[in-house]
Coordinates of N, CA, C and O and ligand atoms in Angstrom, one line a residue:
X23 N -6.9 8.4 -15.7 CA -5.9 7.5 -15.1 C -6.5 6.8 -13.9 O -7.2 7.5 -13.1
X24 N -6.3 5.4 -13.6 CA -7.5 4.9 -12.8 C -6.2 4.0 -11.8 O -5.4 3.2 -12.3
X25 N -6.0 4.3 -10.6 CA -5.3 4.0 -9.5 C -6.0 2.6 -8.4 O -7.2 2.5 -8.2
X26 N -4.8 1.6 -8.0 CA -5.9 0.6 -7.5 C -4.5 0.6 -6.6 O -3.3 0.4 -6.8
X27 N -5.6 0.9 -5.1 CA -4.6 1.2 -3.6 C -5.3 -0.3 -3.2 O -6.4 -0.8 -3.3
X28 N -4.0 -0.8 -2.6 CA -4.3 -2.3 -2.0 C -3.9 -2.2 -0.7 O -3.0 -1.4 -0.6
X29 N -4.2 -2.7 0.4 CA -3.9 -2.5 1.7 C -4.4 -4.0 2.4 O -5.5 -4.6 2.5
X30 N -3.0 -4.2 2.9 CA -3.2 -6.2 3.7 C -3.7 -6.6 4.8 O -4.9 -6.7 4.7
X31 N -3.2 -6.8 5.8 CA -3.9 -7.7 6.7 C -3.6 -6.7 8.2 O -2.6 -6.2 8.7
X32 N -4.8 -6.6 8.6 CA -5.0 -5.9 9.8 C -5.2 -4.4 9.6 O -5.3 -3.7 10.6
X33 N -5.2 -3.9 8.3 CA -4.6 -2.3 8.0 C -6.1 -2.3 9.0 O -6.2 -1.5 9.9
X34 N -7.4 -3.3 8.6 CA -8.7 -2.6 9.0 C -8.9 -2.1 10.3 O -9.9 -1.4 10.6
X35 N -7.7 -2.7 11.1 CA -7.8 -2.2 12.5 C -7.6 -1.0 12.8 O -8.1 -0.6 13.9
X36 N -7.0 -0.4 12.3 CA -6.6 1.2 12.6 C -7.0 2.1 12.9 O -7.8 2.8 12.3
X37 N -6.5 2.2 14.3 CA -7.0 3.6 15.2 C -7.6 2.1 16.4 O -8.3 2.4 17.4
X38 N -7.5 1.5 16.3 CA -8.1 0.8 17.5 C -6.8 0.1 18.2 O -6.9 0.0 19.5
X39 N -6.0 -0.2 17.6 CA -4.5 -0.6 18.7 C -3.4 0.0 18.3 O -3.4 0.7 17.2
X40 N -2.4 -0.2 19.0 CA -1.5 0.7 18.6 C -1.2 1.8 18.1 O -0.3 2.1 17.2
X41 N -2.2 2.9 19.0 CA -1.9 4.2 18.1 C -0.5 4.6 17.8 O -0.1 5.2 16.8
X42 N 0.4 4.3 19.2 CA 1.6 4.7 19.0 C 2.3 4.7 17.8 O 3.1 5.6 17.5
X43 N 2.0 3.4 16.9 CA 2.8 3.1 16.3 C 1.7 3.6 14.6 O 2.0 4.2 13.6
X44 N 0.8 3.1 14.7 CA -0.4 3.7 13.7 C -1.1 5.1 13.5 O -1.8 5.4 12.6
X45 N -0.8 5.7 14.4 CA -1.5 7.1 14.7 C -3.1 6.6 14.9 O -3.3 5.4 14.7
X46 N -4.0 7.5 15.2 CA -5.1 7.0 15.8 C -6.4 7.2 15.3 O -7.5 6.9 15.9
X47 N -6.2 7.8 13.9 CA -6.8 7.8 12.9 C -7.4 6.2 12.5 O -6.7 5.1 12.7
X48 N -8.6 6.2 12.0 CA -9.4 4.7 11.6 C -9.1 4.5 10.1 O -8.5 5.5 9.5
X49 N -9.6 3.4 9.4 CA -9.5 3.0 8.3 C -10.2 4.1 7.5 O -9.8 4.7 6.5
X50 N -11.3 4.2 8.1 CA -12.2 5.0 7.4 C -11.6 6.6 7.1 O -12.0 7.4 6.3
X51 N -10.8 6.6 7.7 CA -10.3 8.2 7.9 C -9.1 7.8 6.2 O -9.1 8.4 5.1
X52 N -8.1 6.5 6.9 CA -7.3 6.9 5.5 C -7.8 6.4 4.3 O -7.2 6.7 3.3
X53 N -9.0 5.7 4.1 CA -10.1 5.9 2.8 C -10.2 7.4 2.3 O -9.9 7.7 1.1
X54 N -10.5 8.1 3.1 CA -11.2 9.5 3.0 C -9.9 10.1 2.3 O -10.1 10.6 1.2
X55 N -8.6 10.1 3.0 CA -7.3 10.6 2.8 C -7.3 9.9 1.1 O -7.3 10.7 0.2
X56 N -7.3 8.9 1.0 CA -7.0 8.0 -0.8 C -7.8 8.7 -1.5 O -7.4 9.1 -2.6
X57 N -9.0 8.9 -1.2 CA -10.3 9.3 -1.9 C -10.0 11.1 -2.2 O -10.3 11.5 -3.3
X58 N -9.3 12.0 -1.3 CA -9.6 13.1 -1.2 C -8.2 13.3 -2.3 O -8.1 14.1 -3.2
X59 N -7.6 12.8 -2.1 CA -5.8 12.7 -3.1 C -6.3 12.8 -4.3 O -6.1 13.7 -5.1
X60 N -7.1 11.4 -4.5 CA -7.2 10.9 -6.0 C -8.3 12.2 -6.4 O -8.5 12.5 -7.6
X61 N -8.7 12.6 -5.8 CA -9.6 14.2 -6.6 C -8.5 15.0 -7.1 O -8.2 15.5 -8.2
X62 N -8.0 14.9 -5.6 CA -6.5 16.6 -6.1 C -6.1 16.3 -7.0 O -6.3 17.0 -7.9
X63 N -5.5 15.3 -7.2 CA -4.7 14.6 -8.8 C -5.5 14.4 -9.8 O -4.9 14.3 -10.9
X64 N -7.2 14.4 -9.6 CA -7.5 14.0 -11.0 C -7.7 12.6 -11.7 O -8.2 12.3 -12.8
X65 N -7.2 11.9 -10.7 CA -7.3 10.2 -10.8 C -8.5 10.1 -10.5 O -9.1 11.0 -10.0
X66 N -9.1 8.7 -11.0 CA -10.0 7.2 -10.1 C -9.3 6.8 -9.1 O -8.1 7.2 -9.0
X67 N -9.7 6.2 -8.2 CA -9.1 5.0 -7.7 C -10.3 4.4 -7.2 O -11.4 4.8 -7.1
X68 N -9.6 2.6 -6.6 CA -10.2 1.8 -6.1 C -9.8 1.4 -5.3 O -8.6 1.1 -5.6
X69 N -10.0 1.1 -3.7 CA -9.6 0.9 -2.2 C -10.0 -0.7 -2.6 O -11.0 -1.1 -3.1
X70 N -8.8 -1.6 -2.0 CA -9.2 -2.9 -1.9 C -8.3 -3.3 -0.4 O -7.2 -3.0 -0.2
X71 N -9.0 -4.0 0.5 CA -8.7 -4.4 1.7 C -8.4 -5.6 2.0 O -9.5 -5.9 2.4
X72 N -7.7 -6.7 2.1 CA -8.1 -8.3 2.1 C -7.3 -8.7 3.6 O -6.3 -8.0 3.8
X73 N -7.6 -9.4 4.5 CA -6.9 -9.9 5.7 C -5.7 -11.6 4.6 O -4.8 -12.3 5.1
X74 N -6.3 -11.7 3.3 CA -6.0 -13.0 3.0 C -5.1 -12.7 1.6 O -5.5 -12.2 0.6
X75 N -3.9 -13.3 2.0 CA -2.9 -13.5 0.8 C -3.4 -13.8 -0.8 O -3.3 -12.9 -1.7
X76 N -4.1 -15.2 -0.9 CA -4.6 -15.3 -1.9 C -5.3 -14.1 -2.8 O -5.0 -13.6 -3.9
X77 N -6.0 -14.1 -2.1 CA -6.8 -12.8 -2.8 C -6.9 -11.4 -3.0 O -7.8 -10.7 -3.6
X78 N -5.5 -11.0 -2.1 CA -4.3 -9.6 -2.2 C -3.6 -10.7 -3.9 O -3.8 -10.0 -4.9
X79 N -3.3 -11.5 -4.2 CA -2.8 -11.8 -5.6 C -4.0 -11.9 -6.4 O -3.7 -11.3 -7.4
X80 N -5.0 -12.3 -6.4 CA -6.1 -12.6 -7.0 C -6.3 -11.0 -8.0 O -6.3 -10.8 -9.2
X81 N -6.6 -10.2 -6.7 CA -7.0 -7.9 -6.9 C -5.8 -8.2 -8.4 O -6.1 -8.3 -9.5
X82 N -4.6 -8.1 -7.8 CA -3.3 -7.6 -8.4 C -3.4 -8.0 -9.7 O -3.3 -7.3 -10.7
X83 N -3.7 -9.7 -9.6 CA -4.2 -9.9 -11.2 C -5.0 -9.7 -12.5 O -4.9 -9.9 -13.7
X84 N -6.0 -9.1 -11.6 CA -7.3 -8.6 -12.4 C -7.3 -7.2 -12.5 O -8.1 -6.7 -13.2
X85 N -6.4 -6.4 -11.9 CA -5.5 -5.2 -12.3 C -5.3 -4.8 -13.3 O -5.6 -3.7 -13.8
X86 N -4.6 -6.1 -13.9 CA -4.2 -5.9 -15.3 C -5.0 -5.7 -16.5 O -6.0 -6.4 -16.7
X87 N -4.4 -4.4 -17.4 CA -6.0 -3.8 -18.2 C -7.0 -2.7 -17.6 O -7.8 -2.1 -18.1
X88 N -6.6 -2.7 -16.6 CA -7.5 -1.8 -15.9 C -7.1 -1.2 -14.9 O -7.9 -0.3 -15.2
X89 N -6.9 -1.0 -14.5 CA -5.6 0.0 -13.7 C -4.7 0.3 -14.2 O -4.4 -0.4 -15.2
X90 N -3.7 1.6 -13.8 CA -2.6 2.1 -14.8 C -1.6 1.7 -13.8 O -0.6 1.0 -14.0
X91 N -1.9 2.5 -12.0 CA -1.1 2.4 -11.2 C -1.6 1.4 -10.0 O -2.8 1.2 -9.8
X92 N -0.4 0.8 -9.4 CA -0.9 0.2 -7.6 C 0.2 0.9 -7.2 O 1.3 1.0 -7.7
X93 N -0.8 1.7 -5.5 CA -0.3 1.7 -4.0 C -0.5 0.5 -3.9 O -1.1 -0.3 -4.6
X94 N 0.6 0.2 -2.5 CA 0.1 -1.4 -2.2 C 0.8 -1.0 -0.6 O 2.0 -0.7 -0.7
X95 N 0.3 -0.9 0.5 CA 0.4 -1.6 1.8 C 0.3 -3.1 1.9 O -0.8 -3.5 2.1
X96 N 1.1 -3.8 1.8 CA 1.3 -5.4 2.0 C 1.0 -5.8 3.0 O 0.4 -6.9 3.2
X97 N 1.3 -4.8 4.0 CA 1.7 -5.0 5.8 C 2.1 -6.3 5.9 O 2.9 -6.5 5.0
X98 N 1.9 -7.4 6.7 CA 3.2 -7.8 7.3 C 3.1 -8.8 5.7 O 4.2 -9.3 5.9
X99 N 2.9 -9.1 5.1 CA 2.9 -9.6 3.7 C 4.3 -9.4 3.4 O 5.3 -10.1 3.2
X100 N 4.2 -8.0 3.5 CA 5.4 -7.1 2.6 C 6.8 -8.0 2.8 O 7.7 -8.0 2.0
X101 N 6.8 -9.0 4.8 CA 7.7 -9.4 4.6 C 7.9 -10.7 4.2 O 9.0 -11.1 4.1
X102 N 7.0 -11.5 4.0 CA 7.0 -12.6 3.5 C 6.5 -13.2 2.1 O 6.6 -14.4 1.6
X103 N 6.1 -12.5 1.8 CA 5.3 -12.4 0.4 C 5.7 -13.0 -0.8 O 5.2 -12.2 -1.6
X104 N 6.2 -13.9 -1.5 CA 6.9 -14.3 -2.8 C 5.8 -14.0 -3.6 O 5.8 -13.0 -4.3
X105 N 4.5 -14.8 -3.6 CA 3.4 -14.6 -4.2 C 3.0 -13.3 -4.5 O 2.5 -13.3 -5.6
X106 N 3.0 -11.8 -3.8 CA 2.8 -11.1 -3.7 C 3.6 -10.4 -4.7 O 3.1 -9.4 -5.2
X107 N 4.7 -10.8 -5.0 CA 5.6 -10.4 -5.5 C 5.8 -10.5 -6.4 O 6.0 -9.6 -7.2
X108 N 5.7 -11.9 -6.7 CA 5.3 -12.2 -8.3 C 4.3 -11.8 -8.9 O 4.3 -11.6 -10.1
X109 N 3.4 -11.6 -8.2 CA 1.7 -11.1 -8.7 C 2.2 -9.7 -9.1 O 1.9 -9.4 -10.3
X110 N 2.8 -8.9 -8.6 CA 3.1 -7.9 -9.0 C 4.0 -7.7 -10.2 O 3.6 -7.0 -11.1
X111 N 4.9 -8.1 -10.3 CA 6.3 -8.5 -11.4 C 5.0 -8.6 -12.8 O 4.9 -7.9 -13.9
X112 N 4.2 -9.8 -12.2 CA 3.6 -10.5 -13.9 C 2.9 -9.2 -14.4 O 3.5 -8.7 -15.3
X113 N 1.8 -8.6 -13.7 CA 1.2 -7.6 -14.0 C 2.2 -6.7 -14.7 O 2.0 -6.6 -15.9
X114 N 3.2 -6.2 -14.3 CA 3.9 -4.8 -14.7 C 3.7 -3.7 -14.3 O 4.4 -2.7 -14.5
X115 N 2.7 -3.8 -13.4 CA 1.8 -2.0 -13.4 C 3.2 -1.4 -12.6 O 3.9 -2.1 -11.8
X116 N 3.3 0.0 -13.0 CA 4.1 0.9 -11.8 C 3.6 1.1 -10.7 O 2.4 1.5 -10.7
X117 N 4.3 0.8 -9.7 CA 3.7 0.0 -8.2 C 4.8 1.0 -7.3 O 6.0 0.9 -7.3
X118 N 4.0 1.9 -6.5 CA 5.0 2.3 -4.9 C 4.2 1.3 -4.1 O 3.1 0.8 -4.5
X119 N 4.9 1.0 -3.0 CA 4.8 0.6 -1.9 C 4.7 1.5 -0.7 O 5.7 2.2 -0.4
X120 N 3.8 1.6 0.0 CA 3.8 2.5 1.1 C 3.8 1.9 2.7 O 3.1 0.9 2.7
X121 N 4.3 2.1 3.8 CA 3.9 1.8 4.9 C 3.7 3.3 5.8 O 4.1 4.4 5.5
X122 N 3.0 2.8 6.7 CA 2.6 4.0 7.7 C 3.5 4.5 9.0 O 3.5 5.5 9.7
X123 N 4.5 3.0 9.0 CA 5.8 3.0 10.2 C 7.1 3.2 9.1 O 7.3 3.1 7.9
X124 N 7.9 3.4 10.2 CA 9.5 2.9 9.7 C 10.1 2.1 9.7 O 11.0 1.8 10.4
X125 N 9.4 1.1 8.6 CA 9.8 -0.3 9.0 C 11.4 -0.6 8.8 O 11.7 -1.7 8.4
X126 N 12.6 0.2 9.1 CA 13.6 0.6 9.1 C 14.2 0.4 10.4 O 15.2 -0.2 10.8
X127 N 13.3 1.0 11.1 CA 13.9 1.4 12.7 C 12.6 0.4 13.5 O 12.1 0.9 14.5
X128 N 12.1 -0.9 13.0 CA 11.3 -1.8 13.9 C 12.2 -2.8 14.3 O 13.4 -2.6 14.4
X129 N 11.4 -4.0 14.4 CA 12.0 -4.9 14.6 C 12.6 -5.9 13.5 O 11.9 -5.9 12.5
X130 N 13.9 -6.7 13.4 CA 14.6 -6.8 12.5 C 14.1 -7.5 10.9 O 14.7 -7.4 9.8
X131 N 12.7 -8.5 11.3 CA 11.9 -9.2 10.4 C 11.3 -8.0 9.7 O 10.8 -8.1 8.6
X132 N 11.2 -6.8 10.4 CA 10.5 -5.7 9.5 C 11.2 -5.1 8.9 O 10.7 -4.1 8.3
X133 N 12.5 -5.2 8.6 CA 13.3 -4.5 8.2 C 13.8 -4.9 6.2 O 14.2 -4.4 5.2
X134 N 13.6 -5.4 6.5 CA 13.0 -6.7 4.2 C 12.0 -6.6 4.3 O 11.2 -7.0 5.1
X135 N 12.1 -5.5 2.9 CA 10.3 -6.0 1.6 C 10.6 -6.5 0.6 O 11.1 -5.9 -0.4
X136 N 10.3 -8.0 1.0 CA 10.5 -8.6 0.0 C 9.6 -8.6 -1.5 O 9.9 -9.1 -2.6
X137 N 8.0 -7.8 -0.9 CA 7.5 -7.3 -2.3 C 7.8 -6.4 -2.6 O 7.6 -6.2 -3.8
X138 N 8.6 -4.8 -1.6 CA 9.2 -4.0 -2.6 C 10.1 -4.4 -3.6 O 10.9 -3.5 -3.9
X139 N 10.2 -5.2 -4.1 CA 11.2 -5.7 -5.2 C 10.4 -5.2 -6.5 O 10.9 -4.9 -7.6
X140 N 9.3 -5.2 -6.1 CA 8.5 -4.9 -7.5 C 7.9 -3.4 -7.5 O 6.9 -3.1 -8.3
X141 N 8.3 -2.7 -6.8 CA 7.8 -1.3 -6.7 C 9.0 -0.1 -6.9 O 10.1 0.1 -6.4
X142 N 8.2 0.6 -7.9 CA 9.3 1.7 -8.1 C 10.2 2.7 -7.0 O 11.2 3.4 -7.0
X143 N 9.1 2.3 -5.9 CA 9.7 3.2 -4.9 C 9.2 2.7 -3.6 O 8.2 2.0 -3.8
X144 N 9.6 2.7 -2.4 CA 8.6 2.2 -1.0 C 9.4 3.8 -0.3 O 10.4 4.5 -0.2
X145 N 7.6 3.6 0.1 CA 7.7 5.0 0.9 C 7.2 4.9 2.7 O 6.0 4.9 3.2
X146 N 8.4 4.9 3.4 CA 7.7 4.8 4.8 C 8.4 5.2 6.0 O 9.6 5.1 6.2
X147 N 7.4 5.7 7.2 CA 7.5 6.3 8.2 C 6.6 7.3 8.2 O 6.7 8.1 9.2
X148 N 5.5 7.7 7.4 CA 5.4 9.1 7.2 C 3.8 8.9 7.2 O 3.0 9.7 6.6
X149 N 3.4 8.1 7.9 CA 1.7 7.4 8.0 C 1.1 8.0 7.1 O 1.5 8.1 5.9
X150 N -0.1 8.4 7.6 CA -1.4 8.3 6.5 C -0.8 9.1 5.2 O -1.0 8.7 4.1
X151 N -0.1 10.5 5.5 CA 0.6 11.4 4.2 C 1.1 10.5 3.1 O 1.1 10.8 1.9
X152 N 1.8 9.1 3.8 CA 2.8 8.9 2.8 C 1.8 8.3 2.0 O 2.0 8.5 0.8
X153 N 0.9 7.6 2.2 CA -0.2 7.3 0.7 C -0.3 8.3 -0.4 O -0.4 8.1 -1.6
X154 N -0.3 9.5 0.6 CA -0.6 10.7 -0.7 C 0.8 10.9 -1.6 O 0.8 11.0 -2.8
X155 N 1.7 10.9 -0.7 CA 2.9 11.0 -1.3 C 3.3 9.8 -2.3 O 4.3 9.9 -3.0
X156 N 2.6 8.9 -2.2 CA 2.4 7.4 -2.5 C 1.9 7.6 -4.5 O 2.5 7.2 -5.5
X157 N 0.7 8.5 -4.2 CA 0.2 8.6 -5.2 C 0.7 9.8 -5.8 O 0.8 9.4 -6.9
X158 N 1.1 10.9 -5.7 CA 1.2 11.7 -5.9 C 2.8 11.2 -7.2 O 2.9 11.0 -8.4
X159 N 3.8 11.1 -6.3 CA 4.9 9.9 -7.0 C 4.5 9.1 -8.1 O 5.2 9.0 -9.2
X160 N 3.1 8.4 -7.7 CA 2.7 7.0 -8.9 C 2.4 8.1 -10.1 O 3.4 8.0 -10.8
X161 N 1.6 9.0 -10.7 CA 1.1 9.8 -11.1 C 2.0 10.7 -11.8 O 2.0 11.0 -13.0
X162 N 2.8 11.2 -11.0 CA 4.5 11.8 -12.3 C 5.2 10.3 -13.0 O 5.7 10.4 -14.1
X163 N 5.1 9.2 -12.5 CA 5.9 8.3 -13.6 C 5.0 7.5 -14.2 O 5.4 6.5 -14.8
X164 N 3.8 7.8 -14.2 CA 2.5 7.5 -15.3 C 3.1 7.9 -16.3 O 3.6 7.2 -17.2
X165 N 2.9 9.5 -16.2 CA 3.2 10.8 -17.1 C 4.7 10.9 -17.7 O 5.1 11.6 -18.7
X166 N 5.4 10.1 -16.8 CA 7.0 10.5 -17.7 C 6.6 9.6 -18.9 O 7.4 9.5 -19.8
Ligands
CA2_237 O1 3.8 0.3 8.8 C1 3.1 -0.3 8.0 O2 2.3 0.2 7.3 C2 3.1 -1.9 8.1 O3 2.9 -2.3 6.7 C3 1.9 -2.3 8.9 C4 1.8 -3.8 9.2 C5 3.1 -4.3 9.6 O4 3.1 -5.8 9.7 C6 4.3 -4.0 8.7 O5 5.5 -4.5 9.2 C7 4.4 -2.4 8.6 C8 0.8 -4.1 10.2 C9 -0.6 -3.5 10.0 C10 -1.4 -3.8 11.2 O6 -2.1 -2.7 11.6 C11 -2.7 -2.6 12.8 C12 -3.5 -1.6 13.1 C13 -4.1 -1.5 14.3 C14 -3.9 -2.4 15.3 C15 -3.1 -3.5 15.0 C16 -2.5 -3.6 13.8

């Protein structure tokens, strides 16, 4: 089973601002966390990073056929995204959405994902864990 975690614009800053709100952990740490999951489970995966819209649709496309599941961190994508959205729809793949905040209890533009429309589930508040929880999820409805 081969997993393709996508993660948007700015994720690569992490651990350098906003710990408050990111915890203070670096990118490299929640690679390590995706990488260390996908053993426990038994999966592949593939970490893809893009600061640029186009080519967060571009990954999603070429997905297809080859990947079973997408994580997807949109970040702020998540709220504006049509493209993103659709890129995911066309594909089909079973798709969670993960964030690292509550984008519940932010501010009010964070509060619509408008690409969770295409994900079986969005998981957030629960930082770097909820990827695992991310995948862990993706991986029982592979198997149902
Ligand atoms: O909580 C999440 O995971 C978000 O997807 C993160 C996005 C934000 O726009 C979404 O509303 C929620 C932002 C990622 C930017 O990450 C940074 C990391 C360090 C320093 C600055 C930004």
């Amino acid at each position: 089973m081969k997993f393709l975690v996508i993660n948007g614009p700015n994720l690569n800053l992490l651990g350098v601002r906003e710990p408050d709100i990111y915890g203070k952990e670096d990118y490299a740490a929640l690679c390590s966390l995706i990488n260390a999951t996908a053993e426990e489970l038994g999966v592949s995966v593939e970490i893809y990073q893009s600061n640029h819209e186009g080519d967060i649709v571009d990954k999603i496309q070429r997905a297809m056929g080859r990947a079973d599941g997408i994580v997807i961190n949109p970040a702020a994508y998540t709220h504006t995204s049509i493209a993103i959205l659709d890129a995911l729809k066309a594909v089909a793949l079973p798709t969670v959405e993960v964030h690292l905040s509550d984008i519940h209890s932010r501010e009010p533009f964070r509060n619509v994902s408008i690409t969770g429309n295409a994900a079986l589930k969005i998981i957030h508040g629960f930082g770097f864990k909820g990827y695992r929880q991310a995948m862990i999820y993706l991986k029982e409805q592979i198997e149902k």
